[in-house]
Coordinates of C-alpha atoms in Angstrom, one line a residue:
Chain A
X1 CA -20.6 -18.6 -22.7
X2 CA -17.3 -19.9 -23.7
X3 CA -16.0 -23.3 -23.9
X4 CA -16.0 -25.6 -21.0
X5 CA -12.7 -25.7 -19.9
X6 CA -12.0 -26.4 -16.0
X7 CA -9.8 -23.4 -14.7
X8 CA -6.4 -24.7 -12.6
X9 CA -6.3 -23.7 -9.1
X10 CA -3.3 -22.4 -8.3
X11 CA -2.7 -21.7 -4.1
X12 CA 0.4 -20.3 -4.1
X13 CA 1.3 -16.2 -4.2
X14 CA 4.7 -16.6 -6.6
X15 CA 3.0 -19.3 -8.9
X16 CA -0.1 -17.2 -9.8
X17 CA 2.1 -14.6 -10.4
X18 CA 4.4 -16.4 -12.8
X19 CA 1.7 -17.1 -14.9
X20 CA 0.5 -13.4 -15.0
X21 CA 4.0 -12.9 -15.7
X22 CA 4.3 -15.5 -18.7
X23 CA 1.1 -14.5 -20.2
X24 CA 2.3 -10.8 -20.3
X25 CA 5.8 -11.8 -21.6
X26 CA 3.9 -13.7 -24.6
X27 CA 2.0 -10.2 -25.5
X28 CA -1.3 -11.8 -23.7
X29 CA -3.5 -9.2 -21.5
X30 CA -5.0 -10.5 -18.1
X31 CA -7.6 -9.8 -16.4
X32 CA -8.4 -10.7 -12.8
X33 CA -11.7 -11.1 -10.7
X34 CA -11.2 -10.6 -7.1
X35 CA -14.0 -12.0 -5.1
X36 CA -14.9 -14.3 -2.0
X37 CA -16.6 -17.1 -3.2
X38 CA -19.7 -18.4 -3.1
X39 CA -19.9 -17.6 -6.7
X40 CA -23.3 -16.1 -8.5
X41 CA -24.6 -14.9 -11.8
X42 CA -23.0 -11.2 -10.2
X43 CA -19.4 -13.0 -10.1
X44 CA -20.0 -15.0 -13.4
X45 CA -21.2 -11.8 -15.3
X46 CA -17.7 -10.0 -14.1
X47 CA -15.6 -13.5 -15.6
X48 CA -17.5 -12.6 -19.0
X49 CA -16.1 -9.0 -18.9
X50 CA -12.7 -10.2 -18.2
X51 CA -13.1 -13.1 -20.6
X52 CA -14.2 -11.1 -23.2
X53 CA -11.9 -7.9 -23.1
X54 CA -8.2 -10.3 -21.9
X55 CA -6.7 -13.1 -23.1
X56 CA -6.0 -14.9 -19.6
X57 CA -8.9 -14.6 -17.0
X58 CA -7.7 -15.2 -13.1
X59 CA -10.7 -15.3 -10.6
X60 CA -9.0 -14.6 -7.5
X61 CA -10.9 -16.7 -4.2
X62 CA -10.1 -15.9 -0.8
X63 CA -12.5 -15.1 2.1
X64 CA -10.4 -12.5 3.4
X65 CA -10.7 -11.8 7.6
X66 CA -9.6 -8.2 7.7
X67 CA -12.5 -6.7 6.0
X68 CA -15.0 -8.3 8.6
X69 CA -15.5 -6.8 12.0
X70 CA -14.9 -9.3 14.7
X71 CA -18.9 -9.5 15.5
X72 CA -19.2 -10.0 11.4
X73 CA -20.2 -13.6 9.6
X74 CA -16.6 -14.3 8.5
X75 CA -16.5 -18.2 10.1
X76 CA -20.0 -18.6 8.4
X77 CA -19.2 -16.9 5.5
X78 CA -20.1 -19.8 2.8
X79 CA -16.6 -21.4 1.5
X80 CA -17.2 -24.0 -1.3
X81 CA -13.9 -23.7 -4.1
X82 CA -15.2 -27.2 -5.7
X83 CA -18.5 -25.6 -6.4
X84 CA -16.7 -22.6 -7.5
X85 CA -14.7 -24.0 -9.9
X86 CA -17.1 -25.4 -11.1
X87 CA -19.5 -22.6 -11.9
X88 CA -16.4 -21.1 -13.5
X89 CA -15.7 -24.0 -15.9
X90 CA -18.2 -22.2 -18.7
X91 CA -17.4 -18.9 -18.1
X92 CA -13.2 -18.8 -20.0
X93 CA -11.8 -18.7 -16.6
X94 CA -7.9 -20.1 -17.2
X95 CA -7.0 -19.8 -13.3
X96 CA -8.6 -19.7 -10.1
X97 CA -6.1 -18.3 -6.9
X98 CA -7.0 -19.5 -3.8
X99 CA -4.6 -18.4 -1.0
X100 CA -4.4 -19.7 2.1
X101 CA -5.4 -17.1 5.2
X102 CA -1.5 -18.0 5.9
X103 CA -0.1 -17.3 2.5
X104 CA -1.7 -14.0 2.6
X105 CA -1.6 -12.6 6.6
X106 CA 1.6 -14.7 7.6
X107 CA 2.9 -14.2 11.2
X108 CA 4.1 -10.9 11.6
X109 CA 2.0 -9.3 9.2
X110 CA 0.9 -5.5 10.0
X111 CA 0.8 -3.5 7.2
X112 CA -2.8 -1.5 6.4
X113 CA -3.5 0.8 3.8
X114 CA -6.2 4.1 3.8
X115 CA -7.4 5.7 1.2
X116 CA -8.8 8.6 3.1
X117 CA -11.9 10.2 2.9
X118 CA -13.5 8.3 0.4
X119 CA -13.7 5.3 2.6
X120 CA -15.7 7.9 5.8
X121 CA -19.1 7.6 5.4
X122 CA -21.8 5.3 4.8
X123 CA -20.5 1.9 4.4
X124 CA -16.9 2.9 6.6
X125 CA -18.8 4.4 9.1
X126 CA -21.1 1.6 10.0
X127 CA -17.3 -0.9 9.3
X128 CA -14.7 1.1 10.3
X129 CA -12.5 -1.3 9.5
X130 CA -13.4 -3.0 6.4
X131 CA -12.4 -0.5 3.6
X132 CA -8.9 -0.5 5.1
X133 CA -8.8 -4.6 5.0
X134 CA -10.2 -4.2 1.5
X135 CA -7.7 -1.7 0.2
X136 CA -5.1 -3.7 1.7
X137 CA -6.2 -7.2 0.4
X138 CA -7.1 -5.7 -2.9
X139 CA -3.3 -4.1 -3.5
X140 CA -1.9 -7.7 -2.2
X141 CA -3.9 -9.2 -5.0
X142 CA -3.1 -7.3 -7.3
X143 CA 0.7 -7.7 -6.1
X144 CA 0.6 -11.2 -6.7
X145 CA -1.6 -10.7 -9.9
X146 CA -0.4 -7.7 -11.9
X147 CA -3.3 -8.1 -14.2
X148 CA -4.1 -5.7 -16.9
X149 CA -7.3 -4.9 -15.7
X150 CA -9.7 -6.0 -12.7
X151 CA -12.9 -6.1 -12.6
X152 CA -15.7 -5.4 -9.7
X153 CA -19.2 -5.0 -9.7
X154 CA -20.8 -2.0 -9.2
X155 CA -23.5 -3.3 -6.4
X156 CA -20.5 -2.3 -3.9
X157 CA -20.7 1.3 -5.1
X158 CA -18.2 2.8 -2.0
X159 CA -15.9 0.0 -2.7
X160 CA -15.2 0.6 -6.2
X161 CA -14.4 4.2 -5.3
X162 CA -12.1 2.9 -2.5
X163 CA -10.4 0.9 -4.7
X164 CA -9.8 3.1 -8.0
X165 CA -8.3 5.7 -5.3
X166 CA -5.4 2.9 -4.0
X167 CA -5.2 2.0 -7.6
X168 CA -4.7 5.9 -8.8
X169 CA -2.9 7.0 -5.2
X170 CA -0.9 3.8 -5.6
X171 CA 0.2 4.0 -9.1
X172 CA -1.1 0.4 -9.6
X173 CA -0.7 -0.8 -13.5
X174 CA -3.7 -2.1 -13.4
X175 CA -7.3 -0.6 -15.1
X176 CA -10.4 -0.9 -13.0
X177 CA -13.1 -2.1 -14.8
X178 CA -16.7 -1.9 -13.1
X179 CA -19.7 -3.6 -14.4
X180 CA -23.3 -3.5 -13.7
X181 CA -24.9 -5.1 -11.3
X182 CA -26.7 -8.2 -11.8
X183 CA -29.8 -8.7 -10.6
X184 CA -32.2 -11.7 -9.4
X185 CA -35.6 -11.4 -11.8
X186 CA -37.3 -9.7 -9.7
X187 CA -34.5 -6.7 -9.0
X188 CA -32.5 -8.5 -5.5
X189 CA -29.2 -7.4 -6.2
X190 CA -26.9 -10.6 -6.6
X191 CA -25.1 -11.3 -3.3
X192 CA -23.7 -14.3 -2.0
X193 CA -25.4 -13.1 1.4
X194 CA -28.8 -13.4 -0.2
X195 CA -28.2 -17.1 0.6
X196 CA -28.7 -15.9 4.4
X197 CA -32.7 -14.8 3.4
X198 CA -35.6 -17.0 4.5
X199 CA -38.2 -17.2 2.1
X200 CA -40.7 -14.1 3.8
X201 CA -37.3 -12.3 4.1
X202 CA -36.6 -12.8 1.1
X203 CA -39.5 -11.6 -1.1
X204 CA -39.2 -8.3 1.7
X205 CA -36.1 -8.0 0.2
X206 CA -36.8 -6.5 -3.1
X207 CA -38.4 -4.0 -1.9
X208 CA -34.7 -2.1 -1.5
X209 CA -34.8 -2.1 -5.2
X210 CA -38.1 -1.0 -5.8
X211 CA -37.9 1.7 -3.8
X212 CA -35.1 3.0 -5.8
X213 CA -36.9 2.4 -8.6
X214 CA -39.2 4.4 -7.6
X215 CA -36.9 7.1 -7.1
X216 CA -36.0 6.9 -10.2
X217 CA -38.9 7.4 -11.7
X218 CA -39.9 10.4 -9.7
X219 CA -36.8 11.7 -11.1
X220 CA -37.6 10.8 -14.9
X221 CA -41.0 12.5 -14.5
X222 CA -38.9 16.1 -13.0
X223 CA -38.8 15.8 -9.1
X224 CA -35.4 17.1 -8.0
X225 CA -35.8 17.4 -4.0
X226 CA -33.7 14.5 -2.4
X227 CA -35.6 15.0 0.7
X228 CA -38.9 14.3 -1.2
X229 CA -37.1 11.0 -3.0
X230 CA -35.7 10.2 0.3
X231 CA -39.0 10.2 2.0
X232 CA -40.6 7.9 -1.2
X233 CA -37.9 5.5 -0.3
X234 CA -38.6 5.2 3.4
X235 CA -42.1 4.7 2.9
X236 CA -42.6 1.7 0.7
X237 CA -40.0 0.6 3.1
X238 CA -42.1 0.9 5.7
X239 CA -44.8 -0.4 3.7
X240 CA -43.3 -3.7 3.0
X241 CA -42.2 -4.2 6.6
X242 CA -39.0 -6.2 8.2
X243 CA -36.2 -3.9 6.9
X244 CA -34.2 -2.3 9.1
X245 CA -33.2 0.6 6.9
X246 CA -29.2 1.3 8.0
X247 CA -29.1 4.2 5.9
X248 CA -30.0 6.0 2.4
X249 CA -27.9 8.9 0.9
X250 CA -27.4 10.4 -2.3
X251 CA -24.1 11.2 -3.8
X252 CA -22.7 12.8 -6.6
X253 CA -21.6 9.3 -9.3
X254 CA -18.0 8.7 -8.5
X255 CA -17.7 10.4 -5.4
X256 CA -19.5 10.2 -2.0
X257 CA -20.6 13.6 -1.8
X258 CA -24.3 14.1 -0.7
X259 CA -26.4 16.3 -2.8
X260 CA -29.5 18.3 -1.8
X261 CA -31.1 18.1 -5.4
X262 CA -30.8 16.0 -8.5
X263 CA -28.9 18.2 -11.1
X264 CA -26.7 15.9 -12.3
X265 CA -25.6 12.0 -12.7
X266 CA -26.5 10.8 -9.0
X267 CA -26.2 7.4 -7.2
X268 CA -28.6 7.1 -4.6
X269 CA -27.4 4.2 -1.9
X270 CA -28.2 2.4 0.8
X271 CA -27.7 -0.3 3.4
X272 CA -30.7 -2.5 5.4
X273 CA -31.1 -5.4 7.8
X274 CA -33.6 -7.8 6.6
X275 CA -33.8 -9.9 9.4
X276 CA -30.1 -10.9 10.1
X277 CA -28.7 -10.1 7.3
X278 CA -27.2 -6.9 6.2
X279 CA -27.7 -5.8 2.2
X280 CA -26.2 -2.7 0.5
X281 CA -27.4 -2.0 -3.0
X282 CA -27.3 1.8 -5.2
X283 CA -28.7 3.0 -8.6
X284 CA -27.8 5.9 -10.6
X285 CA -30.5 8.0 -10.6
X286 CA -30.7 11.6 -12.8
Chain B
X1 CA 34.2 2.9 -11.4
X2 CA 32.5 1.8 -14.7
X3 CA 32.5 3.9 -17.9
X4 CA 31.7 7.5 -17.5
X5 CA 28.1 7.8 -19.1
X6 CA 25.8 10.5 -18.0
X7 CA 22.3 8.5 -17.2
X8 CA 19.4 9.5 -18.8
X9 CA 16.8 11.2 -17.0
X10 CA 13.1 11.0 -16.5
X11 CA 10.1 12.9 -15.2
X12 CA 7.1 10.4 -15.9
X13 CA 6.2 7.8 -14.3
X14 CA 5.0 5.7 -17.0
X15 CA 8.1 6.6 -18.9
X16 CA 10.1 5.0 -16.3
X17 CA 7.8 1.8 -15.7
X18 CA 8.1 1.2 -19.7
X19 CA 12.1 1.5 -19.4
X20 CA 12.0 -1.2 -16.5
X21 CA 9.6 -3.9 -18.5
X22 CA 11.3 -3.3 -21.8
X23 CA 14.6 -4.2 -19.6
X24 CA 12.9 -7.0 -18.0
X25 CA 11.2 -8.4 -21.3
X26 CA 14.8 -8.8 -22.5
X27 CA 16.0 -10.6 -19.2
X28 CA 17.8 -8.2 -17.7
X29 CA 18.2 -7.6 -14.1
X30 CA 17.2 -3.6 -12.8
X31 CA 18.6 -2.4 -9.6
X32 CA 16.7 0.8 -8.1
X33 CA 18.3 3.6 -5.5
X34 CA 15.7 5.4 -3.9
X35 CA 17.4 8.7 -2.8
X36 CA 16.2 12.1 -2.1
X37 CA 19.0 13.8 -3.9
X38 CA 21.9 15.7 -2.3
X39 CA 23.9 12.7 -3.2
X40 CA 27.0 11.8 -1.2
X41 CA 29.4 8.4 -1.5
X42 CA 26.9 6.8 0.4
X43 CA 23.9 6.8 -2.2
X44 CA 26.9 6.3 -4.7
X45 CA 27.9 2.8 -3.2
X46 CA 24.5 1.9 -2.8
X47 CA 24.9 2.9 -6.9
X48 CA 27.6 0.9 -7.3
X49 CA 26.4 -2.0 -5.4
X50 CA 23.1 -2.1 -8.0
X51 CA 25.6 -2.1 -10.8
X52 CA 27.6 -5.2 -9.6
X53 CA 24.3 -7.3 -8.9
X54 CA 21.5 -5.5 -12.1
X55 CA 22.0 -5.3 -15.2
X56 CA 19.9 -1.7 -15.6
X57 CA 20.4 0.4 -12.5
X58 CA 17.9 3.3 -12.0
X59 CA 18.4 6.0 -9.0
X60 CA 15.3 7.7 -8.0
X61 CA 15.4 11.2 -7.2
X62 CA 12.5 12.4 -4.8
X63 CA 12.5 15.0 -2.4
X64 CA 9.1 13.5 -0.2
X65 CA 7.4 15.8 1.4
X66 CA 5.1 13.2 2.9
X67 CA 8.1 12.1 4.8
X68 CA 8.5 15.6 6.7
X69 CA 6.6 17.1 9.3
X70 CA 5.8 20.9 9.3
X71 CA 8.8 22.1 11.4
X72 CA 11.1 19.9 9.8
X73 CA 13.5 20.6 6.7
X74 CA 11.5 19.9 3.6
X75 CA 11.7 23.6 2.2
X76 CA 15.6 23.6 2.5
X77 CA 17.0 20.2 1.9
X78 CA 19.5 20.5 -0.6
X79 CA 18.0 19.7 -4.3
X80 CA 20.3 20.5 -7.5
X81 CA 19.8 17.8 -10.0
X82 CA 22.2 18.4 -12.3
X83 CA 25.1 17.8 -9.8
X84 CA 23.4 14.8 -8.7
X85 CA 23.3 13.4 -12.4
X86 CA 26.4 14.1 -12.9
X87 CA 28.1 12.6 -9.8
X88 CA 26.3 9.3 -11.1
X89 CA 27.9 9.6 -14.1
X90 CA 30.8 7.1 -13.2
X91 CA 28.8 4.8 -11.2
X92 CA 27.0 3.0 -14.1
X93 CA 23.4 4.3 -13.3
X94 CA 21.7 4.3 -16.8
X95 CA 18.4 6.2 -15.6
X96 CA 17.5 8.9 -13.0
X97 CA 13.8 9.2 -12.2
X98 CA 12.7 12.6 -10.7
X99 CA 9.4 12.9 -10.7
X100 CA 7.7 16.4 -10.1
X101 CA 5.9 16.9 -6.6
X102 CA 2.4 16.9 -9.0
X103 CA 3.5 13.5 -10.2
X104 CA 3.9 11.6 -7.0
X105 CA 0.7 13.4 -5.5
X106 CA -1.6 14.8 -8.1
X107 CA -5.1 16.9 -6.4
X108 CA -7.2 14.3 -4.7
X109 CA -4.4 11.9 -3.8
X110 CA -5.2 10.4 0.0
X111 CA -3.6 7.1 0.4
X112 CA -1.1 6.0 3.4
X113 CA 0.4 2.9 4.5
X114 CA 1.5 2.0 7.8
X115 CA 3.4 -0.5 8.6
X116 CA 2.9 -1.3 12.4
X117 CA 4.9 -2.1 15.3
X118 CA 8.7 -1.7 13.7
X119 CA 7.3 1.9 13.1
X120 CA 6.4 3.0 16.4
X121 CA 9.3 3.6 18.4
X122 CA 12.8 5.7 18.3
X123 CA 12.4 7.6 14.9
X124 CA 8.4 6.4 14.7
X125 CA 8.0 7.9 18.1
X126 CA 9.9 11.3 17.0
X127 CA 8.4 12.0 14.3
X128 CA 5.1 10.4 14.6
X129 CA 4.4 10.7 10.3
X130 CA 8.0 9.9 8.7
X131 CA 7.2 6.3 8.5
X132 CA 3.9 6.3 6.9
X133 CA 5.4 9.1 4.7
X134 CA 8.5 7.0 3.5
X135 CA 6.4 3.5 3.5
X136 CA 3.9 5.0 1.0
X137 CA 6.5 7.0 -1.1
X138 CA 8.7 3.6 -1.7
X139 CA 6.0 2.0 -2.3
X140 CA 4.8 4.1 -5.0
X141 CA 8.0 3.9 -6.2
X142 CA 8.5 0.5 -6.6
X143 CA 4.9 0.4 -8.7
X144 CA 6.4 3.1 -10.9
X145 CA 9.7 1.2 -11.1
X146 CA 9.1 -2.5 -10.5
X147 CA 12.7 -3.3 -10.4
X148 CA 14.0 -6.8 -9.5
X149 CA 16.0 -4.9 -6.4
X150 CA 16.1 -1.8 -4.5
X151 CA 19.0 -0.7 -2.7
X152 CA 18.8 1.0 1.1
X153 CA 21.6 2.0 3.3
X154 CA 22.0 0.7 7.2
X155 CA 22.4 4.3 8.2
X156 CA 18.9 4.5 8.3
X157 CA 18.0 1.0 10.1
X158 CA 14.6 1.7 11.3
X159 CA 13.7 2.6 7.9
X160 CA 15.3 -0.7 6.6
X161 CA 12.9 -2.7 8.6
X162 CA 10.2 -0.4 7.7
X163 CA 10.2 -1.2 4.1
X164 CA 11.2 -4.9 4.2
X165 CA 7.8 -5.2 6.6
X166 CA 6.3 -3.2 3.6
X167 CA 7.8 -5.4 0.8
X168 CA 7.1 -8.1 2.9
X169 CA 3.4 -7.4 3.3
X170 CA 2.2 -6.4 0.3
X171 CA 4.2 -9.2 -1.6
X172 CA 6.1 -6.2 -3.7
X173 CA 8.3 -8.6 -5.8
X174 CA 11.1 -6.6 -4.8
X175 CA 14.4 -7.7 -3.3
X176 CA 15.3 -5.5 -0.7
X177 CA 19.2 -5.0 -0.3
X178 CA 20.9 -3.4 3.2
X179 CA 24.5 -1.8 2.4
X180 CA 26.9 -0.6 4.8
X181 CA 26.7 2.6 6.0
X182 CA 29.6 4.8 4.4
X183 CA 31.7 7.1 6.7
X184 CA 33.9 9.8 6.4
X185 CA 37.4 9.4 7.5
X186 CA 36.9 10.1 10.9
X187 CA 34.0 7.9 11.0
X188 CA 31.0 10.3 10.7
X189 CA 27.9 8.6 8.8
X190 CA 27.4 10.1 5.4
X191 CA 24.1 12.4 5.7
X192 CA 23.4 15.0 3.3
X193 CA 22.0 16.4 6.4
X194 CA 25.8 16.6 7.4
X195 CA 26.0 19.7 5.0
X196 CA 23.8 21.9 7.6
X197 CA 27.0 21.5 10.2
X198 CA 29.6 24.0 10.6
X199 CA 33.1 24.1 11.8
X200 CA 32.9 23.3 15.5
X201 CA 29.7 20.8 15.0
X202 CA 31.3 19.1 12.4
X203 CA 34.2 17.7 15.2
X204 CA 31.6 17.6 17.6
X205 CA 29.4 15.1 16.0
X206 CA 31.9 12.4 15.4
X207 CA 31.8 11.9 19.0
X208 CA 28.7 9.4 18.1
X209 CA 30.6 7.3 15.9
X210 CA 33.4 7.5 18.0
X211 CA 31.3 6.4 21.3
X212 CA 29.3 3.4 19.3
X213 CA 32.8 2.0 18.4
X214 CA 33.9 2.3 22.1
X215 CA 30.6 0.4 23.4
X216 CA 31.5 -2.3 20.3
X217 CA 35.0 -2.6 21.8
X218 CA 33.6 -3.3 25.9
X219 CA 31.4 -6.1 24.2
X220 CA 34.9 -7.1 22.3
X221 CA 36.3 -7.2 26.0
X222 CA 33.3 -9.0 27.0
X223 CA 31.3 -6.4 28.8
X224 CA 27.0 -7.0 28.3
X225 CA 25.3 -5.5 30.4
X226 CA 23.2 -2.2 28.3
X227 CA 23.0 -0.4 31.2
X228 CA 27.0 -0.6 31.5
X229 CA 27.4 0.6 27.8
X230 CA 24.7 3.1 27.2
X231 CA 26.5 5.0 30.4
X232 CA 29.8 4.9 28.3
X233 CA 28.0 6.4 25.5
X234 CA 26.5 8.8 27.7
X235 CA 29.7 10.1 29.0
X236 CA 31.8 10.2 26.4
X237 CA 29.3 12.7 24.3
X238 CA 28.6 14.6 27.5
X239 CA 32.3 15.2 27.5
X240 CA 32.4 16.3 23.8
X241 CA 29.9 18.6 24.5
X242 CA 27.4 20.3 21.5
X243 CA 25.5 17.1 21.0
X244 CA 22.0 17.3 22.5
X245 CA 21.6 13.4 22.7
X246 CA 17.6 12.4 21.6
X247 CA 18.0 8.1 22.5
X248 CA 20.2 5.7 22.6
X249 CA 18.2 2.1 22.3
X250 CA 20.2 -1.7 21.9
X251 CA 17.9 -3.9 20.0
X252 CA 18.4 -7.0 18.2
X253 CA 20.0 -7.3 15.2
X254 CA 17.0 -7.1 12.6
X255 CA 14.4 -5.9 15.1
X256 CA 13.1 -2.6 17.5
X257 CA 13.4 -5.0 20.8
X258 CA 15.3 -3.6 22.9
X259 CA 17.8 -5.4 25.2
X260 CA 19.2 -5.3 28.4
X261 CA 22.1 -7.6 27.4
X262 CA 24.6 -8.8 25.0
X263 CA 23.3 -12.1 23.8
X264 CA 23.7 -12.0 20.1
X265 CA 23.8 -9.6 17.2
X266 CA 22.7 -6.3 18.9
X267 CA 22.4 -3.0 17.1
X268 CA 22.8 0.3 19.2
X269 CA 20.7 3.5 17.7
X270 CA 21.6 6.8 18.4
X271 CA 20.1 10.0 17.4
X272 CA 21.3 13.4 18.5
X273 CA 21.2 17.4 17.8
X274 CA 24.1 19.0 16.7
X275 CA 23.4 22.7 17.1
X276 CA 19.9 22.6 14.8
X277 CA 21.2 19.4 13.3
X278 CA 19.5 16.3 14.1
X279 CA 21.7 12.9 12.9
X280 CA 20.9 9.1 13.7
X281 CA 23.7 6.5 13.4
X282 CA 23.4 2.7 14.0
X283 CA 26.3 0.0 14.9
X284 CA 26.3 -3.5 14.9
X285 CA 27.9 -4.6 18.3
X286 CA 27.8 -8.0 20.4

């Protein structure tokens, strides 16, 4: 916790980036926090990374339509830049960007970056389109904010990958910084789509964390079969009841390579409906 | 013609970014010339266009393999830095940046950009990859050199509006600028593709020049219907002979629409084999 300062909203593309700009000039790093809103503890814990390793800190609000599939919740996506400013006040935020869907996709715009293989499975194959919008709307950002560094959380494992490769690929002067994820007391994974979760569907819900958990432990106490793991997982799963699991893998960390045994630093992820809602959520295990 | 200074030349990428902020910290003005080498008194007056408008004016040197297909020329287009270097040595360029292959796309690189619709036909349609190829190469450059302009020749008019739709897009803080193509006295676009001619297909393929200027002069005498032109231009190559004629397309000025008549500012396209050769050209008629 910083001071309480209120951060200025700036809606334009060329404005934000003249203050990047003037910041730089004047020796000062910046850091930027790209996110859609409907700020939480996740988002807040990310503006204290930035606040505490840059001198300017730019929160960067914009629902953005091209990483939603057309049968996706972008009109109810929840959209409140008041309350978001707000939350930010305490947190050394300087600057809040919040295009308009016209500043950023005006007519005629067609332009779509891939990053390749990294964006395939899991999460890309269940949203074909959505690490391609995210790429895109990530290297705008960062376009109109050349920040020093730019921070995500790691709850969207596959998307941190996907980005760091445009970033690397792309020669973007920018640093990717991820930081843990932030978690509700009892283990939800922060998500502004939490806010989606009736009460029953809602205490189901930890149970996507648990069962990694779980995992985790088997693995601290010398099980190395992913199948065995995998097969933990499904069952307190199945246990608990009303989660649609989407899908569960286990990769090599940084990459999205499946592994057949634990002999290294491994994330385990996965994806579930509870109810409505769709939740993605990983751990390092091993 | 400025002073006669050889310009200083650089492999890394980082070394290059550093020499365009320190430039920019001290309020001057850098110009960039992405070329692929082979440099001819086109690229120079692109050269010497960045030097009357920039303060710093860098030339990139970059054969792109990205930008090739398999059959196509990458293993023998014509590379000799040194000449290159020193044939900018009277045109004010301060910096050459020629990165190694490994530079632009280190193991594990992936990324591509496309840029849609103005992509797609003529030269898009040809060679289905090029576009992508040359979107995602300027693009890097102009992260690795974040100059305040970057300087493109007409000759190569689909590729113009490919990487203003790029610039555009991705808000690169770039200023694209469009010189005139440079001939040769007898009014054959500068290509250092022109090299691969001999003799007899050098005569021959100023027949596409020469049959572009006699479409411009029917829409001088007030002639607009395409159909009418593109007939002309069809028979006066067929008469030449040697020139194995890929498309002709009239679109307007700015655009790939075509047109069926002379309304306004109307560009005809051409591109054509000469022996193994293959040369585009552009005119503005109408």
């Amino acid at each position: 916790m910083s001071t309480t300062v209120s951060p200025t909203i700036v809606h334009a593309g060329e404005g934000i980036r003249q203050v990047v700009r003037d910041a730089q000039r004047d020796g000062r790093r910046v850091g930027v926090v790209p996110t859609m809103g409907a700020l939480h503890q996740g988002h807040l814990s990310l503006v204290d990374a930035a606040h505490q390793q840059c001198d300017v800190v730019i929160v960067t609000v914009f629902v953005n339509p091209t990483q939603f599939a057309p049968h996706e919740d972008y009109e109810r996506y929840p959209r409140d830049l008041d309350s978001d400013a707000a939350k930010l006040s305490q947190h050394g935020c300087d600057y809040v960007f919040a295009p308009a869907v016209e500043e950023m996709y005006p007519q005629g715009f067609e332009t779509s970056i891939n990053v390749g293989s990294v964006a395939l499975p899991y999460e890309g194959e269940r949203r074909p389109t959505h690490f391609s919008g995210v790429a895109t709307v990530v290297l705008k950002l960062l376009t109109l904010v050349p920040a020093n560094a730019a921070f995500f959380g790691q709850k969207d494992y596959q998307q941190t990958l996907v980005v760091g490769q445009m970033i690397r690929d792309l020669n973007v002067p920018t640093k990717l910084v991820v930081c843990p994820t932030v978690r509700e007391s009892d283990g939800l994974a922060m998500s502004s789509r939490n806010a989606y979760l009736d009460d029953d569907q809602r205490r189901r819900a930890t149970a996507l964390h648990a069962s990694m958990q779980l995992a985790r432990q088997m693995v601290d106490h010398g099980e190395r079969q992913v199948a065995t793991l995998q097969q933990a997982i499904e069952s307190l799963l199945a246990e608990v009841g009303g989660i649609d699991l989407d899908y569960i893998a286990f990769v090599r960390a940084g990459t999205v390579e499946p592994v057949e045994s634990i002999r290294g630093p491994t994330v385990v992820l996965m994806a579930a409906r509870v109810g409505q809602t769709r939740l993605i959520d990983n751990m390092q295990i091993g």
